[in-house]
Amino acid sequence: LAIVEIVDHHKDMGKFQKTCFGNDRTVAFSRSRALVASACTLVAERLKRVASGRYPSVIGALLLGVILMDSVNLDQSIGKVTQRDRDAVTDILSKTDWEEGVPLSNIYINAEDGGNNHYYVDTKAYFEVLQNAKYEPSFWDTLSVTKALGYDAKYFFYSSHL
């Protein structure tokens, strides 16, 4: 098993140079700051370049959910949101086949247009569903202490020679 590609929005720590180099490293980070709010923005940009046709609803829901969570529902006041994030969300919303049916009916809005039904995602409602799920006690009760502490863990290394 080997790491063959890195797609991230954090500082490139230079790991896995033997298996990931050149175009195998997509890192949106410059001058001590992330260039996008979410690594899923980078995945969505790639999807837009390579996909033909509509995106499956499960792919759209997963990418959209992570971008909304990482950007706090595209809240500009947080200071992380970029035009790339907004463009990725717009692309996902417009190119995903929402009628295919992800079991998230409480976030869909059915808009009738001359007798035709069109489904779209209420991003505010979706964000709230995901945000509330993060704090759902029944989820956390299923995890061991080790798993709970390791959930979405970030590791930072420093030198004692400051």
mmCIF file with all atom_site columns, C-alpha atoms in Angstrom:
data_model
loop_
_atom_site.group_PDB
_atom_site.id
_atom_site.type_symbol
_atom_site.label_atom_id
_atom_site.label_alt_id
_atom_site.label_comp_id
_atom_site.label_asym_id
_atom_site.label_entity_id
_atom_site.label_seq_id
_atom_site.pdbx_PDB_ins_code
_atom_site.Cartn_x
_atom_site.Cartn_y
_atom_site.Cartn_z
_atom_site.occupancy
_atom_site.B_iso_or_equiv
_atom_site.pdbx_formal_charge
_atom_site.auth_seq_id
_atom_site.auth_comp_id
_atom_site.auth_asym_id
_atom_site.auth_atom_id
_atom_site.pdbx_PDB_model_num
ATOM 1   C CA . LEU A 1 1   ? 0.000   0.000  0.000   1.00 0.00 ? 1   LEU A CA 1
ATOM 2   C CA . ALA A 1 2   ? 1.421   3.404  -0.955  1.00 0.00 ? 2   ALA A CA 1
ATOM 3   C CA . ILE A 1 3   ? 0.336   7.026  -0.918  1.00 0.00 ? 3   ILE A CA 1
ATOM 4   C CA . VAL A 1 4   ? 0.167   8.005  -4.599  1.00 0.00 ? 4   VAL A CA 1
ATOM 5   C CA . GLU A 1 5   ? -1.481  11.427 -4.481  1.00 0.00 ? 5   GLU A CA 1
ATOM 6   C CA . ILE A 1 6   ? -2.014  14.273 -2.026  1.00 0.00 ? 6   ILE A CA 1
ATOM 7   C CA . VAL A 1 7   ? -4.882  16.757 -2.264  1.00 0.00 ? 7   VAL A CA 1
ATOM 8   C CA . ASP A 1 8   ? -4.955  19.169 0.673   1.00 0.00 ? 8   ASP A CA 1
ATOM 9   C CA . HIS A 1 9   ? -5.295  22.755 1.818   1.00 0.00 ? 9   HIS A CA 1
ATOM 10  C CA . HIS A 1 10  ? -2.758  22.626 4.636   1.00 0.00 ? 10  HIS A CA 1
ATOM 11  C CA . LYS A 1 11  ? 0.973   23.286 4.453   1.00 0.00 ? 11  LYS A CA 1
ATOM 12  C CA . ASP A 1 12  ? 2.777   20.579 2.494   1.00 0.00 ? 12  ASP A CA 1
ATOM 13  C CA . MET A 1 13  ? 4.970   18.813 5.026   1.00 0.00 ? 13  MET A CA 1
ATOM 14  C CA . GLY A 1 14  ? 7.004   17.198 2.243   1.00 0.00 ? 14  GLY A CA 1
ATOM 15  C CA . LYS A 1 15  ? 6.123   13.636 3.149   1.00 0.00 ? 15  LYS A CA 1
ATOM 16  C CA . PHE A 1 16  ? 5.784   10.801 0.605   1.00 0.00 ? 16  PHE A CA 1
ATOM 17  C CA . GLN A 1 17  ? 8.127   12.489 -1.896  1.00 0.00 ? 17  GLN A CA 1
ATOM 18  C CA . LYS A 1 18  ? 9.082   9.128  -3.411  1.00 0.00 ? 18  LYS A CA 1
ATOM 19  C CA . THR A 1 19  ? 5.506   8.276  -4.424  1.00 0.00 ? 19  THR A CA 1
ATOM 20  C CA . CYS A 1 20  ? 3.903   11.745 -4.740  1.00 0.00 ? 20  CYS A CA 1
ATOM 21  C CA . PHE A 1 21  ? 5.612   14.443 -6.733  1.00 0.00 ? 21  PHE A CA 1
ATOM 22  C CA . GLY A 1 22  ? 4.771   17.026 -9.370  1.00 0.00 ? 22  GLY A CA 1
ATOM 23  C CA . ASN A 1 23  ? 1.108   16.789 -10.385 1.00 0.00 ? 23  ASN A CA 1
ATOM 24  C CA . ASP A 1 24  ? 0.557   14.136 -7.714  1.00 0.00 ? 24  ASP A CA 1
ATOM 25  C CA . ARG A 1 25  ? 0.626   16.905 -5.070  1.00 0.00 ? 25  ARG A CA 1
ATOM 26  C CA . THR A 1 26  ? -2.255  19.380 -5.150  1.00 0.00 ? 26  THR A CA 1
ATOM 27  C CA . VAL A 1 27  ? -1.712  21.624 -2.149  1.00 0.00 ? 27  VAL A CA 1
ATOM 28  C CA . ALA A 1 28  ? -3.658  24.892 -1.950  1.00 0.00 ? 28  ALA A CA 1
ATOM 29  C CA . PHE A 1 29  ? -1.513  26.669 0.623   1.00 0.00 ? 29  PHE A CA 1
ATOM 30  C CA . SER A 1 30  ? 0.689   29.736 0.257   1.00 0.00 ? 30  SER A CA 1
ATOM 31  C CA . ARG A 1 31  ? 2.296   32.277 2.547   1.00 0.00 ? 31  ARG A CA 1
ATOM 32  C CA . SER A 1 32  ? 1.072   30.688 5.760   1.00 0.00 ? 32  SER A CA 1
ATOM 33  C CA . ARG A 1 33  ? -2.555  30.408 4.720   1.00 0.00 ? 33  ARG A CA 1
ATOM 34  C CA . ALA A 1 34  ? -4.923  28.015 3.021   1.00 0.00 ? 34  ALA A CA 1
ATOM 35  C CA . LEU A 1 35  ? -6.123  29.112 -0.415  1.00 0.00 ? 35  LEU A CA 1
ATOM 36  C CA . VAL A 1 36  ? -9.474  27.327 0.003   1.00 0.00 ? 36  VAL A CA 1
ATOM 37  C CA . ALA A 1 37  ? -11.621 26.531 3.040   1.00 0.00 ? 37  ALA A CA 1
ATOM 38  C CA . SER A 1 38  ? -11.830 22.814 2.244   1.00 0.00 ? 38  SER A CA 1
ATOM 39  C CA . ALA A 1 39  ? -9.788  20.119 0.547   1.00 0.00 ? 39  ALA A CA 1
ATOM 40  C CA . CYS A 1 40  ? -13.127 19.026 -0.932  1.00 0.00 ? 40  CYS A CA 1
ATOM 41  C CA . THR A 1 41  ? -13.124 22.277 -2.910  1.00 0.00 ? 41  THR A CA 1
ATOM 42  C CA . LEU A 1 42  ? -10.027 20.929 -4.675  1.00 0.00 ? 42  LEU A CA 1
ATOM 43  C CA . VAL A 1 43  ? -11.721 17.583 -5.287  1.00 0.00 ? 43  VAL A CA 1
ATOM 44  C CA . ALA A 1 44  ? -14.795 19.389 -6.663  1.00 0.00 ? 44  ALA A CA 1
ATOM 45  C CA . GLU A 1 45  ? -12.587 21.440 -9.000  1.00 0.00 ? 45  GLU A CA 1
ATOM 46  C CA . ARG A 1 46  ? -11.045 18.252 -10.337 1.00 0.00 ? 46  ARG A CA 1
ATOM 47  C CA . LEU A 1 47  ? -14.455 16.622 -10.682 1.00 0.00 ? 47  LEU A CA 1
ATOM 48  C CA . LYS A 1 48  ? -15.595 19.591 -12.763 1.00 0.00 ? 48  LYS A CA 1
ATOM 49  C CA . ARG A 1 49  ? -12.567 19.166 -15.070 1.00 0.00 ? 49  ARG A CA 1
ATOM 50  C CA . VAL A 1 50  ? -12.859 15.414 -15.602 1.00 0.00 ? 50  VAL A CA 1
ATOM 51  C CA . ALA A 1 51  ? -16.536 14.488 -15.250 1.00 0.00 ? 51  ALA A CA 1
ATOM 52  C CA . SER A 1 52  ? -18.926 14.382 -18.132 1.00 0.00 ? 52  SER A CA 1
ATOM 53  C CA . GLY A 1 53  ? -22.606 14.619 -17.434 1.00 0.00 ? 53  GLY A CA 1
ATOM 54  C CA . ARG A 1 54  ? -24.298 15.032 -14.075 1.00 0.00 ? 54  ARG A CA 1
ATOM 55  C CA . TYR A 1 55  ? -22.713 14.059 -10.783 1.00 0.00 ? 55  TYR A CA 1
ATOM 56  C CA . PRO A 1 56  ? -24.247 11.208 -8.781  1.00 0.00 ? 56  PRO A CA 1
ATOM 57  C CA . SER A 1 57  ? -26.215 12.576 -5.833  1.00 0.00 ? 57  SER A CA 1
ATOM 58  C CA . VAL A 1 58  ? -24.079 10.743 -3.273  1.00 0.00 ? 58  VAL A CA 1
ATOM 59  C CA . ILE A 1 59  ? -20.912 12.404 -4.625  1.00 0.00 ? 59  ILE A CA 1
ATOM 60  C CA . GLY A 1 60  ? -22.582 15.814 -4.681  1.00 0.00 ? 60  GLY A CA 1
ATOM 61  C CA . ALA A 1 61  ? -23.940 15.386 -1.145  1.00 0.00 ? 61  ALA A CA 1
ATOM 62  C CA . LEU A 1 62  ? -20.581 14.307 0.277   1.00 0.00 ? 62  LEU A CA 1
ATOM 63  C CA . LEU A 1 63  ? -18.550 17.084 -1.359  1.00 0.00 ? 63  LEU A CA 1
ATOM 64  C CA . LEU A 1 64  ? -21.151 19.738 -0.629  1.00 0.00 ? 64  LEU A CA 1
ATOM 65  C CA . GLY A 1 65  ? -21.482 18.694 3.007   1.00 0.00 ? 65  GLY A CA 1
ATOM 66  C CA . VAL A 1 66  ? -17.764 18.880 3.722   1.00 0.00 ? 66  VAL A CA 1
ATOM 67  C CA . ILE A 1 67  ? -17.331 22.222 1.963   1.00 0.00 ? 67  ILE A CA 1
ATOM 68  C CA . LEU A 1 68  ? -20.277 23.674 3.890   1.00 0.00 ? 68  LEU A CA 1
ATOM 69  C CA . MET A 1 69  ? -18.892 22.381 7.195   1.00 0.00 ? 69  MET A CA 1
ATOM 70  C CA . ASP A 1 70  ? -15.322 23.536 6.544   1.00 0.00 ? 70  ASP A CA 1
ATOM 71  C CA . SER A 1 71  ? -16.490 26.988 5.431   1.00 0.00 ? 71  SER A CA 1
ATOM 72  C CA . VAL A 1 72  ? -19.201 27.326 8.121   1.00 0.00 ? 72  VAL A CA 1
ATOM 73  C CA . ASN A 1 73  ? -21.864 27.455 5.412   1.00 0.00 ? 73  ASN A CA 1
ATOM 74  C CA . LEU A 1 74  ? -19.777 29.797 3.247   1.00 0.00 ? 74  LEU A CA 1
ATOM 75  C CA . ASP A 1 75  ? -19.820 32.423 6.015   1.00 0.00 ? 75  ASP A CA 1
ATOM 76  C CA . GLN A 1 76  ? -17.548 35.213 4.804   1.00 0.00 ? 76  GLN A CA 1
ATOM 77  C CA . SER A 1 77  ? -17.147 36.613 8.334   1.00 0.00 ? 77  SER A CA 1
ATOM 78  C CA . ILE A 1 78  ? -15.180 33.511 9.390   1.00 0.00 ? 78  ILE A CA 1
ATOM 79  C CA . GLY A 1 79  ? -12.345 34.586 7.092   1.00 0.00 ? 79  GLY A CA 1
ATOM 80  C CA . LYS A 1 80  ? -11.778 31.232 5.369   1.00 0.00 ? 80  LYS A CA 1
ATOM 81  C CA . VAL A 1 81  ? -14.167 31.326 2.413   1.00 0.00 ? 81  VAL A CA 1
ATOM 82  C CA . THR A 1 82  ? -12.775 31.978 -1.059  1.00 0.00 ? 82  THR A CA 1
ATOM 83  C CA . GLN A 1 83  ? -14.320 32.430 -4.473  1.00 0.00 ? 83  GLN A CA 1
ATOM 84  C CA . ARG A 1 84  ? -13.059 28.956 -5.308  1.00 0.00 ? 84  ARG A CA 1
ATOM 85  C CA . ASP A 1 85  ? -15.198 27.524 -2.483  1.00 0.00 ? 85  ASP A CA 1
ATOM 86  C CA . ARG A 1 86  ? -18.258 29.448 -3.667  1.00 0.00 ? 86  ARG A CA 1
ATOM 87  C CA . ASP A 1 87  ? -17.652 28.346 -7.264  1.00 0.00 ? 87  ASP A CA 1
ATOM 88  C CA . ALA A 1 88  ? -17.289 24.711 -6.196  1.00 0.00 ? 88  ALA A CA 1
ATOM 89  C CA . VAL A 1 89  ? -20.587 24.840 -4.289  1.00 0.00 ? 89  VAL A CA 1
ATOM 90  C CA . THR A 1 90  ? -22.332 26.485 -7.249  1.00 0.00 ? 90  THR A CA 1
ATOM 91  C CA . ASP A 1 91  ? -20.982 23.810 -9.583  1.00 0.00 ? 91  ASP A CA 1
ATOM 92  C CA . ILE A 1 92  ? -21.989 20.953 -7.265  1.00 0.00 ? 92  ILE A CA 1
ATOM 93  C CA . LEU A 1 93  ? -25.482 22.360 -6.796  1.00 0.00 ? 93  LEU A CA 1
ATOM 94  C CA . SER A 1 94  ? -26.055 22.834 -10.514 1.00 0.00 ? 94  SER A CA 1
ATOM 95  C CA . LYS A 1 95  ? -24.448 19.639 -11.852 1.00 0.00 ? 95  LYS A CA 1
ATOM 96  C CA . THR A 1 96  ? -25.588 17.071 -9.297  1.00 0.00 ? 96  THR A CA 1
ATOM 97  C CA . ASP A 1 97  ? -28.517 14.843 -10.138 1.00 0.00 ? 97  ASP A CA 1
ATOM 98  C CA . TRP A 1 98  ? -30.435 15.533 -6.907  1.00 0.00 ? 98  TRP A CA 1
ATOM 99  C CA . GLU A 1 99  ? -33.477 13.665 -8.203  1.00 0.00 ? 99  GLU A CA 1
ATOM 100 C CA . GLU A 1 100 ? -31.408 10.471 -8.105  1.00 0.00 ? 100 GLU A CA 1
ATOM 101 C CA . GLY A 1 101 ? -32.081 10.536 -4.402  1.00 0.00 ? 101 GLY A CA 1
ATOM 102 C CA . VAL A 1 102 ? -29.761 10.733 -1.462  1.00 0.00 ? 102 VAL A CA 1
ATOM 103 C CA . PRO A 1 103 ? -31.813 9.900  1.638   1.00 0.00 ? 103 PRO A CA 1
ATOM 104 C CA . LEU A 1 104 ? -31.736 13.474 2.916   1.00 0.00 ? 104 LEU A CA 1
ATOM 105 C CA . SER A 1 105 ? -35.277 14.503 2.105   1.00 0.00 ? 105 SER A CA 1
ATOM 106 C CA . ASN A 1 106 ? -35.333 17.183 4.802   1.00 0.00 ? 106 ASN A CA 1
ATOM 107 C CA . ILE A 1 107 ? -32.807 19.265 2.840   1.00 0.00 ? 107 ILE A CA 1
ATOM 108 C CA . TYR A 1 108 ? -34.443 19.035 -0.571  1.00 0.00 ? 108 TYR A CA 1
ATOM 109 C CA . ILE A 1 109 ? -36.822 21.602 -1.907  1.00 0.00 ? 109 ILE A CA 1
ATOM 110 C CA . ASN A 1 110 ? -39.184 20.525 -4.647  1.00 0.00 ? 110 ASN A CA 1
ATOM 111 C CA . ALA A 1 111 ? -39.840 23.475 -6.920  1.00 0.00 ? 111 ALA A CA 1
ATOM 112 C CA . GLU A 1 112 ? -42.625 23.026 -9.428  1.00 0.00 ? 112 GLU A CA 1
ATOM 113 C CA . ASP A 1 113 ? -42.006 24.690 -12.757 1.00 0.00 ? 113 ASP A CA 1
ATOM 114 C CA . GLY A 1 114 ? -44.899 24.406 -15.176 1.00 0.00 ? 114 GLY A CA 1
ATOM 115 C CA . GLY A 1 115 ? -45.790 20.934 -13.992 1.00 0.00 ? 115 GLY A CA 1
ATOM 116 C CA . ASN A 1 116 ? -42.172 19.769 -13.869 1.00 0.00 ? 116 ASN A CA 1
ATOM 117 C CA . ASN A 1 117 ? -40.578 18.985 -10.544 1.00 0.00 ? 117 ASN A CA 1
ATOM 118 C CA . HIS A 1 118 ? -37.058 20.242 -9.894  1.00 0.00 ? 118 HIS A CA 1
ATOM 119 C CA . TYR A 1 119 ? -35.211 19.320 -6.735  1.00 0.00 ? 119 TYR A CA 1
ATOM 120 C CA . TYR A 1 120 ? -32.480 21.385 -5.221  1.00 0.00 ? 120 TYR A CA 1
ATOM 121 C CA . VAL A 1 121 ? -30.649 21.472 -1.928  1.00 0.00 ? 121 VAL A CA 1
ATOM 122 C CA . ASP A 1 122 ? -31.362 24.005 0.796   1.00 0.00 ? 122 ASP A CA 1
ATOM 123 C CA . THR A 1 123 ? -27.724 24.582 1.808   1.00 0.00 ? 123 THR A CA 1
ATOM 124 C CA . LYS A 1 124 ? -28.673 26.307 5.066   1.00 0.00 ? 124 LYS A CA 1
ATOM 125 C CA . ALA A 1 125 ? -30.805 23.320 6.109   1.00 0.00 ? 125 ALA A CA 1
ATOM 126 C CA . TYR A 1 126 ? -28.085 20.867 5.031   1.00 0.00 ? 126 TYR A CA 1
ATOM 127 C CA . PHE A 1 127 ? -25.448 22.748 7.014   1.00 0.00 ? 127 PHE A CA 1
ATOM 128 C CA . GLU A 1 128 ? -27.683 22.763 10.092  1.00 0.00 ? 128 GLU A CA 1
ATOM 129 C CA . VAL A 1 129 ? -28.344 19.003 9.811   1.00 0.00 ? 129 VAL A CA 1
ATOM 130 C CA . LEU A 1 130 ? -24.601 18.317 9.630   1.00 0.00 ? 130 LEU A CA 1
ATOM 131 C CA . GLN A 1 131 ? -23.701 20.838 12.334  1.00 0.00 ? 131 GLN A CA 1
ATOM 132 C CA . ASN A 1 132 ? -26.249 19.335 14.725  1.00 0.00 ? 132 ASN A CA 1
ATOM 133 C CA . ALA A 1 133 ? -25.015 15.818 13.957  1.00 0.00 ? 133 ALA A CA 1
ATOM 134 C CA . LYS A 1 134 ? -21.527 16.768 15.183  1.00 0.00 ? 134 LYS A CA 1
ATOM 135 C CA . TYR A 1 135 ? -22.929 17.258 18.663  1.00 0.00 ? 135 TYR A CA 1
ATOM 136 C CA . GLU A 1 136 ? -25.365 14.348 18.717  1.00 0.00 ? 136 GLU A CA 1
ATOM 137 C CA . PRO A 1 137 ? -24.714 12.463 21.992  1.00 0.00 ? 137 PRO A CA 1
ATOM 138 C CA . SER A 1 138 ? -25.890 9.124  20.586  1.00 0.00 ? 138 SER A CA 1
ATOM 139 C CA . PHE A 1 139 ? -23.062 9.240  18.015  1.00 0.00 ? 139 PHE A CA 1
ATOM 140 C CA . TRP A 1 140 ? -20.361 10.054 20.550  1.00 0.00 ? 140 TRP A CA 1
ATOM 141 C CA . ASP A 1 141 ? -21.671 7.349  22.898  1.00 0.00 ? 141 ASP A CA 1
ATOM 142 C CA . THR A 1 142 ? -20.774 4.725  20.273  1.00 0.00 ? 142 THR A CA 1
ATOM 143 C CA . LEU A 1 143 ? -17.072 5.689  20.298  1.00 0.00 ? 143 LEU A CA 1
ATOM 144 C CA . SER A 1 144 ? -14.361 4.618  22.680  1.00 0.00 ? 144 SER A CA 1
ATOM 145 C CA . VAL A 1 145 ? -12.445 7.422  24.383  1.00 0.00 ? 145 VAL A CA 1
ATOM 146 C CA . THR A 1 146 ? -9.473  6.757  22.098  1.00 0.00 ? 146 THR A CA 1
ATOM 147 C CA . LYS A 1 147 ? -11.631 6.958  18.959  1.00 0.00 ? 147 LYS A CA 1
ATOM 148 C CA . ALA A 1 148 ? -13.392 10.107 20.176  1.00 0.00 ? 148 ALA A CA 1
ATOM 149 C CA . LEU A 1 149 ? -10.106 11.875 20.968  1.00 0.00 ? 149 LEU A CA 1
ATOM 150 C CA . GLY A 1 150 ? -8.637  10.823 17.628  1.00 0.00 ? 150 GLY A CA 1
ATOM 151 C CA . TYR A 1 151 ? -11.646 11.968 15.638  1.00 0.00 ? 151 TYR A CA 1
ATOM 152 C CA . ASP A 1 152 ? -10.449 14.538 13.095  1.00 0.00 ? 152 ASP A CA 1
ATOM 153 C CA . ALA A 1 153 ? -7.170  14.869 14.998  1.00 0.00 ? 153 ALA A CA 1
ATOM 154 C CA . LYS A 1 154 ? -4.549  17.297 13.735  1.00 0.00 ? 154 LYS A CA 1
ATOM 155 C CA . TYR A 1 155 ? -0.882  16.701 14.454  1.00 0.00 ? 155 TYR A CA 1
ATOM 156 C CA . PHE A 1 156 ? 1.639   19.498 14.818  1.00 0.00 ? 156 PHE A CA 1
ATOM 157 C CA . PHE A 1 157 ? 5.370   19.079 15.184  1.00 0.00 ? 157 PHE A CA 1
ATOM 158 C CA . TYR A 1 158 ? 7.722   21.678 16.548  1.00 0.00 ? 158 TYR A CA 1
ATOM 159 C CA . SER A 1 159 ? 11.380  22.074 17.187  1.00 0.00 ? 159 SER A CA 1
ATOM 160 C CA . SER A 1 160 ? 12.712  22.731 20.672  1.00 0.00 ? 160 SER A CA 1
ATOM 161 C CA . HIS A 1 161 ? 15.421  24.910 19.066  1.00 0.00 ? 161 HIS A CA 1
ATOM 162 C CA . LEU A 1 162 ? 13.436  28.134 18.823  1.00 0.00 ? 162 LEU A CA 1
#
